[in-house]
Amino acid sequence: MKKYIFTGLIVALLLLSNYSFAQNDWTTNSSNLYYWNGTENIDIQSNATSAAVYFNSIPSNRELRELRRDFPEFELNAAKKLLVLNSNRQISGLTSVSGRRAFLERYDLLDADAFEVLPMFIVEGGYPAWFTDKVLVRLRPNVNISSIASYLEDYGASVDRVINGNTYSLNLSIFANQLPLIQELKNRNLIVWGQPDFRVSIEKTNDPLYPEQYQMNNTGATIDGQATTADIDIDAPEAWAITTGNSSLRVAVMDDGLESHPDLPPIIGGLSPVNNGNGGVVAGSNHGVACAGIVAAQHNNIGVRGVAPDVQLQSINIFVGGESNQDIADGFYWARDNGSDVISNSWGFTTFFGLRAECGDNPYPVITDAINDVAQTGRNGKGCVIIFASGNNGQNCVTYPGSLPSVIGVGALTATGVVTSYSNFGPRLDVVSPSDGNGFGVRTTDRVGGAGYASGDYTLEFGGTSAACPTVAGIGALILAVDPNLTGEQVHDIIRNTADDMGPAGFDNQHGHGRANAHQAVLEAQGNGGGGGCTPGAACDDGDDCTINDVFDSNCNCAGTFTDADNDGFCVGDDPNDNDSCIPDDSDPSCNTGGGGGDCSTLDNNDFEGGLGIWNLGGNDARRNSSDSNFANSGSFCVRLRDNSGASSSMFTDDINAAAYDQLEVSFSYIVTSFESNEDFFLEISTNGGSSYSVVESWVVGTDFQNDVRENETVTVSANLTASTRLRIRCDASNNGDRLFIDDVVIKGCGDNGGGGGCTPGAACDDGDDCTINDVFDNNCNCAGTFTDADNDGFCVGDDPNDNDACVPDDSDPSCNTGGGGGDCDAPVGLEATAISKRRATLNWNAVSDANDYDVQYREAGTSTWTDRSTADTQIRITGLRNRTTYEWRVRANCSDGTSDWSVTCEFTAGTSSSGGCGAGLIDGQRGDLTFTTLSAYPNPASNALNVQLNLSANGNLRLIDVMGRTVFEVSVGYGMSTQEINVNDLPKGIYFLELRSEGETQIEKVIVE
């Protein structure tokens, strides 16, 4: 059975059965609207303020007359047979099959050979996108196209073409099948990534006389009546004294097309990917010619000067109109295959209606793959030099793809050395370069005559990071002219390392590594190290705490020579007459006479350069990767945590034998990107080998830290430390774009626990619970009570004033029935769940008099294991929930005279608008009055048994229906929460529909049997 979404018979059946199918349409089914970018799911959501109409053949203007009347803002792309409509209001009818057909009929588009209309979709991060009839996938190395042939047939897909290596374009005009195909291939581990080939929206990131080209050589002159600041430039004349490039180098300007200009070198080829054109300009193309002049305008002739005038130019036009992801990727592959050495990109992805793009995200893996591939395989394996503008939104986020580690992201300065108000910045910014500001613009080439920005052949008003980017692209060409054997990454490193530092010392988010310097970059490429080089063995300082015998090695790296002259280990402060040649740290275990400083000893010190050490990654939302080097406090590595997926969003230690210490001291450096209001992260401790953790301290954005500002923390951890102590740092954000970077973690053990670094078994101690009688150290230096039920009535709190129990830890024993529950400590009431989202909810209750704090438990309904939390407040925010899943929860109070009973058990469902509350909960094990009905099925697809989780406000009826409308399973279901198992092992493979009817309401869930 093929897995098509049937748009005829099924729709008729659903309508005849009085189904409310609109709410289940694939365009609004948020739980299934995502694709896979190789590391994470990328969510999308429909937005009907724009739409795309799809045709089998190009319509005439007459056929579009009615449509153009209501939607004057439209764009028809002949190459893709796609019409994009824009509106300042919601376009009705686009989120149901019947509504979309009615739209086509209303404007007579079916007669114009249209076959579908769909709303625009917003890709996670705010990027607007429209579906096309293509899907893009990169197969895993051990998978070939024949391996997925059966899946392509099932979903109605076919191979369009091979893009690059194991990357394919697939034809799939059944739009509802595109995401399910990607999801199935991902779930079966057949693809590295998969995405629809969206039609996307990108934006340009905007001699008259050489003396006015202040970005090349700023003498402090006044331009257009405005003052400049001397030497705020790239030192171009000094670089030109060494090289002006050469004709064997090719710089591709990926923009809106190039054309011949008397001040530009020859254009030796080009491509317009959307229509397989030659890269020439189209109507309104001015931007690319202006960028090309900054890169390569000829010297000493008629107009302006470019940074590298002796190179050749190539034109890649990605602004013809209607470009898709694959068109843009094809531009990069063309550059690689046609000998491009440097690729200049003064553009980036737009965001929708002011939505902020996520920093460092990867919304379109086909483009990311192409850029990364060309950065590695271009120039016959040495890699192309790829330069991007940082973007012109003035936001703390370098615009994708300029945020990728494989490119150089360039921001903009004014001629007075101030970062421009429009220039995007952040931890992924590499360098800055002068551009417009202070009332005047960059001088560069314009289209000849009146076709461009100005009436002549030059413009005086170019600017933005668009002008800063080609300046640095030209520097990349000068570097390669000096040493063509350098790899692309080496060129990138030279540009970063030779930039003139600006702002705070070292890297900062506003200036990156500093202002690009062509002269120093060329000197570095010549091997002069910026004019100095190094003498191996000469003194230097590598920046650590040790400066004795720091010398340049044969590779000009600054490194210390460490010798343990007195054979006592490298100890800090262990001996005033220490003879060690260098004292880098106190990590040597033989250092026991004072190493560690005071009464603390270092248990672990990790900068993650050599690996994770005692630290472990919790799951897919944690990583140690050199691509995060910009966020490292030192070196090239740190640990990145993201999202709020519980343990998966954490890093944790091995067991630390901390039993000999009273407390731990934990120091670390961190920087956070893209956290939203009230998002936070935690330091947690476990004393039972990781079976459970408790929060030591939390840090909240806006209160304890700001995004993109480095912080250093030292936390004292006071707990009953054991030989099985673990520490955990856990991220509690809302999505994959919210990221926490941890570096340089030092753990110290401080004080002693039982005398002099050990303990005396049997000696008195306190394990911190409510009982202190007979708490003693055991043989492992763990503090534990000796519990005996002397009067044989169970371990009860307050059950008998003459209780003879040696220890009274809690009231959990069922035989404790004479007062367990904590005296006058009442169970909380007024329970309500609020602010419910797909992954989070806030649990609230009324305060209990005399309560010190509260214990909270929650779990997925129908499961047996509770998750434990505690708080001193009367509310708690829980995260990491599963969308459309019902949760039970309860709370109890801890008072000075004991602990209360648990409250009634209440419920809420993640991803619903219901406010939850105990009206929808369980009271003493019985169902209260329900205010909602939910239906969910798992696993989906199913092969043997399908489990249907129900939450009904009244008795109902559940059916499983095949695509012909026949009932293959039916059962009556009582009100309340239950799980129904359906055996699907003998059913034919294909699509089925679950129908739940209760109190006149009908819900439908699509399931697949495989």
mmCIF file with all atom_site columns, C-alpha atoms in Angstrom, residues 222-343:
data_model
loop_
_atom_site.group_PDB
_atom_site.id
_atom_site.type_symbol
_atom_site.label_atom_id
_atom_site.label_alt_id
_atom_site.label_comp_id
_atom_site.label_asym_id
_atom_site.label_entity_id
_atom_site.label_seq_id
_atom_site.pdbx_PDB_ins_code
_atom_site.Cartn_x
_atom_site.Cartn_y
_atom_site.Cartn_z
_atom_site.occupancy
_atom_site.B_iso_or_equiv
_atom_site.pdbx_formal_charge
_atom_site.auth_seq_id
_atom_site.auth_comp_id
_atom_site.auth_asym_id
_atom_site.auth_atom_id
_atom_site.pdbx_PDB_model_num
ATOM 1   C CA . THR A 1 222 ? 37.235 65.300 5.569   1.00 0.00 ? 222 THR A CA 1
ATOM 2   C CA . ILE A 1 223 ? 34.813 63.551 3.182   1.00 0.00 ? 223 ILE A CA 1
ATOM 3   C CA . ASP A 1 224 ? 31.423 65.005 2.272   1.00 0.00 ? 224 ASP A CA 1
ATOM 4   C CA . GLY A 1 225 ? 31.917 67.496 5.090   1.00 0.00 ? 225 GLY A CA 1
ATOM 5   C CA . GLN A 1 226 ? 32.459 64.763 7.689   1.00 0.00 ? 226 GLN A CA 1
ATOM 6   C CA . ALA A 1 227 ? 35.677 64.007 9.547   1.00 0.00 ? 227 ALA A CA 1
ATOM 7   C CA . THR A 1 228 ? 37.391 60.618 9.416   1.00 0.00 ? 228 THR A CA 1
ATOM 8   C CA . THR A 1 229 ? 40.004 59.174 11.745  1.00 0.00 ? 229 THR A CA 1
ATOM 9   C CA . ALA A 1 230 ? 43.489 58.541 10.407  1.00 0.00 ? 230 ALA A CA 1
ATOM 10  C CA . ASP A 1 231 ? 44.523 54.901 9.955   1.00 0.00 ? 231 ASP A CA 1
ATOM 11  C CA . ILE A 1 232 ? 41.021 53.463 10.310  1.00 0.00 ? 232 ILE A CA 1
ATOM 12  C CA . ASP A 1 233 ? 41.659 51.440 7.172   1.00 0.00 ? 233 ASP A CA 1
ATOM 13  C CA . ILE A 1 234 ? 43.018 48.101 5.974   1.00 0.00 ? 234 ILE A CA 1
ATOM 14  C CA . ASP A 1 235 ? 46.568 49.359 5.191   1.00 0.00 ? 235 ASP A CA 1
ATOM 15  C CA . ALA A 1 236 ? 46.015 48.659 1.506   1.00 0.00 ? 236 ALA A CA 1
ATOM 16  C CA . PRO A 1 237 ? 48.879 50.775 0.037   1.00 0.00 ? 237 PRO A CA 1
ATOM 17  C CA . GLU A 1 238 ? 51.405 48.978 2.247   1.00 0.00 ? 238 GLU A CA 1
ATOM 18  C CA . ALA A 1 239 ? 50.055 45.635 1.016   1.00 0.00 ? 239 ALA A CA 1
ATOM 19  C CA . TRP A 1 240 ? 50.109 46.798 -2.619  1.00 0.00 ? 240 TRP A CA 1
ATOM 20  C CA . ALA A 1 241 ? 53.816 47.491 -2.276  1.00 0.00 ? 241 ALA A CA 1
ATOM 21  C CA . ILE A 1 242 ? 54.143 43.705 -1.995  1.00 0.00 ? 242 ILE A CA 1
ATOM 22  C CA . THR A 1 243 ? 51.359 42.403 -4.263  1.00 0.00 ? 243 THR A CA 1
ATOM 23  C CA . THR A 1 244 ? 48.206 43.458 -6.093  1.00 0.00 ? 244 THR A CA 1
ATOM 24  C CA . GLY A 1 245 ? 47.141 39.891 -6.831  1.00 0.00 ? 245 GLY A CA 1
ATOM 25  C CA . ASN A 1 246 ? 47.677 38.037 -10.102 1.00 0.00 ? 246 ASN A CA 1
ATOM 26  C CA . SER A 1 247 ? 45.648 36.922 -13.108 1.00 0.00 ? 247 SER A CA 1
ATOM 27  C CA . SER A 1 248 ? 45.773 33.246 -12.123 1.00 0.00 ? 248 SER A CA 1
ATOM 28  C CA . LEU A 1 249 ? 43.459 33.971 -9.199  1.00 0.00 ? 249 LEU A CA 1
ATOM 29  C CA . ARG A 1 250 ? 39.685 33.947 -9.574  1.00 0.00 ? 250 ARG A CA 1
ATOM 30  C CA . VAL A 1 251 ? 37.304 35.743 -7.241  1.00 0.00 ? 251 VAL A CA 1
ATOM 31  C CA . ALA A 1 252 ? 33.644 34.729 -7.553  1.00 0.00 ? 252 ALA A CA 1
ATOM 32  C CA . VAL A 1 253 ? 31.183 37.433 -6.531  1.00 0.00 ? 253 VAL A CA 1
ATOM 33  C CA . MET A 1 254 ? 27.991 35.617 -5.489  1.00 0.00 ? 254 MET A CA 1
ATOM 34  C CA . ASP A 1 255 ? 25.416 38.362 -5.665  1.00 0.00 ? 255 ASP A CA 1
ATOM 35  C CA . ASP A 1 256 ? 22.961 39.810 -8.215  1.00 0.00 ? 256 ASP A CA 1
ATOM 36  C CA . GLY A 1 257 ? 25.190 39.516 -11.258 1.00 0.00 ? 257 GLY A CA 1
ATOM 37  C CA . LEU A 1 258 ? 28.135 41.254 -12.914 1.00 0.00 ? 258 LEU A CA 1
ATOM 38  C CA . GLU A 1 259 ? 28.595 42.994 -16.233 1.00 0.00 ? 259 GLU A CA 1
ATOM 39  C CA . SER A 1 260 ? 31.510 44.596 -18.044 1.00 0.00 ? 260 SER A CA 1
ATOM 40  C CA . HIS A 1 261 ? 32.748 47.888 -16.625 1.00 0.00 ? 261 HIS A CA 1
ATOM 41  C CA . PRO A 1 262 ? 35.708 50.000 -17.801 1.00 0.00 ? 262 PRO A CA 1
ATOM 42  C CA . ASP A 1 263 ? 37.209 49.852 -14.293 1.00 0.00 ? 263 ASP A CA 1
ATOM 43  C CA . LEU A 1 264 ? 36.801 46.097 -13.716 1.00 0.00 ? 264 LEU A CA 1
ATOM 44  C CA . PRO A 1 265 ? 39.020 43.209 -14.848 1.00 0.00 ? 265 PRO A CA 1
ATOM 45  C CA . PRO A 1 266 ? 37.606 40.584 -17.228 1.00 0.00 ? 266 PRO A CA 1
ATOM 46  C CA . ILE A 1 267 ? 34.633 38.496 -16.126 1.00 0.00 ? 267 ILE A CA 1
ATOM 47  C CA . ILE A 1 268 ? 35.589 34.968 -17.122 1.00 0.00 ? 268 ILE A CA 1
ATOM 48  C CA . GLY A 1 269 ? 32.357 33.080 -16.582 1.00 0.00 ? 269 GLY A CA 1
ATOM 49  C CA . GLY A 1 270 ? 29.322 32.854 -14.433 1.00 0.00 ? 270 GLY A CA 1
ATOM 50  C CA . LEU A 1 271 ? 26.111 31.095 -13.468 1.00 0.00 ? 271 LEU A CA 1
ATOM 51  C CA . SER A 1 272 ? 22.536 32.014 -12.584 1.00 0.00 ? 272 SER A CA 1
ATOM 52  C CA . PRO A 1 273 ? 21.558 28.731 -10.872 1.00 0.00 ? 273 PRO A CA 1
ATOM 53  C CA . VAL A 1 274 ? 17.793 29.230 -10.925 1.00 0.00 ? 274 VAL A CA 1
ATOM 54  C CA . ASN A 1 275 ? 17.635 29.225 -14.743 1.00 0.00 ? 275 ASN A CA 1
ATOM 55  C CA . ASN A 1 276 ? 21.075 27.887 -15.691 1.00 0.00 ? 276 ASN A CA 1
ATOM 56  C CA . GLY A 1 277 ? 21.984 31.346 -16.984 1.00 0.00 ? 277 GLY A CA 1
ATOM 57  C CA . ASN A 1 278 ? 25.399 32.962 -17.263 1.00 0.00 ? 278 ASN A CA 1
ATOM 58  C CA . GLY A 1 279 ? 25.434 35.057 -14.084 1.00 0.00 ? 279 GLY A CA 1
ATOM 59  C CA . GLY A 1 280 ? 24.679 38.322 -15.844 1.00 0.00 ? 280 GLY A CA 1
ATOM 60  C CA . VAL A 1 281 ? 22.685 41.146 -14.308 1.00 0.00 ? 281 VAL A CA 1
ATOM 61  C CA . VAL A 1 282 ? 18.915 41.369 -14.499 1.00 0.00 ? 282 VAL A CA 1
ATOM 62  C CA . ALA A 1 283 ? 16.609 44.300 -13.816 1.00 0.00 ? 283 ALA A CA 1
ATOM 63  C CA . GLY A 1 284 ? 17.550 46.053 -10.602 1.00 0.00 ? 284 GLY A CA 1
ATOM 64  C CA . SER A 1 285 ? 20.979 44.411 -10.335 1.00 0.00 ? 285 SER A CA 1
ATOM 65  C CA . ASN A 1 286 ? 23.333 47.049 -8.924  1.00 0.00 ? 286 ASN A CA 1
ATOM 66  C CA . HIS A 1 287 ? 24.689 45.408 -5.831  1.00 0.00 ? 287 HIS A CA 1
ATOM 67  C CA . GLY A 1 288 ? 27.076 42.879 -7.348  1.00 0.00 ? 288 GLY A CA 1
ATOM 68  C CA . VAL A 1 289 ? 28.876 45.400 -9.556  1.00 0.00 ? 289 VAL A CA 1
ATOM 69  C CA . ALA A 1 290 ? 29.468 47.630 -6.513  1.00 0.00 ? 290 ALA A CA 1
ATOM 70  C CA . CYS A 1 291 ? 30.894 44.673 -4.550  1.00 0.00 ? 291 CYS A CA 1
ATOM 71  C CA . ALA A 1 292 ? 33.098 43.669 -7.488  1.00 0.00 ? 292 ALA A CA 1
ATOM 72  C CA . GLY A 1 293 ? 34.648 47.152 -7.618  1.00 0.00 ? 293 GLY A CA 1
ATOM 73  C CA . ILE A 1 294 ? 35.720 46.915 -3.975  1.00 0.00 ? 294 ILE A CA 1
ATOM 74  C CA . VAL A 1 295 ? 37.364 43.553 -4.675  1.00 0.00 ? 295 VAL A CA 1
ATOM 75  C CA . ALA A 1 296 ? 39.085 44.226 -7.962  1.00 0.00 ? 296 ALA A CA 1
ATOM 76  C CA . ALA A 1 297 ? 38.711 47.680 -9.572  1.00 0.00 ? 297 ALA A CA 1
ATOM 77  C CA . GLN A 1 298 ? 41.788 48.492 -11.667 1.00 0.00 ? 298 GLN A CA 1
ATOM 78  C CA . HIS A 1 299 ? 44.447 50.895 -10.371 1.00 0.00 ? 299 HIS A CA 1
ATOM 79  C CA . ASN A 1 300 ? 45.710 54.076 -11.908 1.00 0.00 ? 300 ASN A CA 1
ATOM 80  C CA . ASN A 1 301 ? 43.147 54.354 -14.649 1.00 0.00 ? 301 ASN A CA 1
ATOM 81  C CA . ILE A 1 302 ? 39.796 56.118 -14.467 1.00 0.00 ? 302 ILE A CA 1
ATOM 82  C CA . GLY A 1 303 ? 37.965 55.613 -11.191 1.00 0.00 ? 303 GLY A CA 1
ATOM 83  C CA . VAL A 1 304 ? 38.298 53.720 -7.910  1.00 0.00 ? 304 VAL A CA 1
ATOM 84  C CA . ARG A 1 305 ? 40.793 51.134 -6.706  1.00 0.00 ? 305 ARG A CA 1
ATOM 85  C CA . GLY A 1 306 ? 40.002 47.597 -5.636  1.00 0.00 ? 306 GLY A CA 1
ATOM 86  C CA . VAL A 1 307 ? 41.882 45.609 -3.010  1.00 0.00 ? 307 VAL A CA 1
ATOM 87  C CA . ALA A 1 308 ? 43.166 43.026 -5.532  1.00 0.00 ? 308 ALA A CA 1
ATOM 88  C CA . PRO A 1 309 ? 43.058 44.627 -9.010  1.00 0.00 ? 309 PRO A CA 1
ATOM 89  C CA . ASP A 1 310 ? 44.998 41.915 -10.841 1.00 0.00 ? 310 ASP A CA 1
ATOM 90  C CA . VAL A 1 311 ? 42.601 39.024 -10.224 1.00 0.00 ? 311 VAL A CA 1
ATOM 91  C CA . GLN A 1 312 ? 39.894 37.742 -12.550 1.00 0.00 ? 312 GLN A CA 1
ATOM 92  C CA . LEU A 1 313 ? 36.205 37.928 -11.661 1.00 0.00 ? 313 LEU A CA 1
ATOM 93  C CA . GLN A 1 314 ? 33.406 35.361 -11.878 1.00 0.00 ? 314 GLN A CA 1
ATOM 94  C CA . SER A 1 315 ? 29.695 36.127 -11.551 1.00 0.00 ? 315 SER A CA 1
ATOM 95  C CA . ILE A 1 316 ? 27.200 33.943 -9.666  1.00 0.00 ? 316 ILE A CA 1
ATOM 96  C CA . ASN A 1 317 ? 23.747 35.528 -9.696  1.00 0.00 ? 317 ASN A CA 1
ATOM 97  C CA . ILE A 1 318 ? 21.446 34.220 -6.932  1.00 0.00 ? 318 ILE A CA 1
ATOM 98  C CA . PHE A 1 319 ? 18.984 37.135 -7.156  1.00 0.00 ? 319 PHE A CA 1
ATOM 99  C CA . VAL A 1 320 ? 17.235 36.390 -10.457 1.00 0.00 ? 320 VAL A CA 1
ATOM 100 C CA . GLY A 1 321 ? 14.161 35.527 -8.359  1.00 0.00 ? 321 GLY A CA 1
ATOM 101 C CA . GLY A 1 322 ? 12.573 32.419 -6.883  1.00 0.00 ? 322 GLY A CA 1
ATOM 102 C CA . GLU A 1 323 ? 15.828 30.730 -5.883  1.00 0.00 ? 323 GLU A CA 1
ATOM 103 C CA . SER A 1 324 ? 15.572 27.601 -3.756  1.00 0.00 ? 324 SER A CA 1
ATOM 104 C CA . ASN A 1 325 ? 18.050 26.136 -1.302  1.00 0.00 ? 325 ASN A CA 1
ATOM 105 C CA . GLN A 1 326 ? 19.485 23.928 -3.988  1.00 0.00 ? 326 GLN A CA 1
ATOM 106 C CA . ASP A 1 327 ? 19.992 26.818 -6.416  1.00 0.00 ? 327 ASP A CA 1
ATOM 107 C CA . ILE A 1 328 ? 22.172 28.560 -3.840  1.00 0.00 ? 328 ILE A CA 1
ATOM 108 C CA . ALA A 1 329 ? 24.080 25.360 -3.094  1.00 0.00 ? 329 ALA A CA 1
ATOM 109 C CA . ASP A 1 330 ? 24.614 24.873 -6.846  1.00 0.00 ? 330 ASP A CA 1
ATOM 110 C CA . GLY A 1 331 ? 26.264 28.295 -6.961  1.00 0.00 ? 331 GLY A CA 1
ATOM 111 C CA . PHE A 1 332 ? 28.944 27.182 -4.512  1.00 0.00 ? 332 PHE A CA 1
ATOM 112 C CA . TYR A 1 333 ? 29.519 23.890 -6.326  1.00 0.00 ? 333 TYR A CA 1
ATOM 113 C CA . TRP A 1 334 ? 29.853 25.806 -9.619  1.00 0.00 ? 334 TRP A CA 1
ATOM 114 C CA . ALA A 1 335 ? 32.480 28.055 -8.019  1.00 0.00 ? 335 ALA A CA 1
ATOM 115 C CA . ARG A 1 336 ? 34.469 25.034 -6.873  1.00 0.00 ? 336 ARG A CA 1
ATOM 116 C CA . ASP A 1 337 ? 34.179 23.263 -10.228 1.00 0.00 ? 337 ASP A CA 1
ATOM 117 C CA . ASN A 1 338 ? 35.169 26.405 -12.171 1.00 0.00 ? 338 ASN A CA 1
ATOM 118 C CA . GLY A 1 339 ? 38.354 27.216 -10.323 1.00 0.00 ? 339 GLY A CA 1
ATOM 119 C CA . SER A 1 340 ? 37.208 29.935 -7.918  1.00 0.00 ? 340 SER A CA 1
ATOM 120 C CA . ASP A 1 341 ? 39.826 30.730 -5.277  1.00 0.00 ? 341 ASP A CA 1
ATOM 121 C CA . VAL A 1 342 ? 37.824 33.266 -3.242  1.00 0.00 ? 342 VAL A CA 1
ATOM 122 C CA . ILE A 1 343 ? 34.020 33.576 -2.967  1.00 0.00 ? 343 ILE A CA 1
#
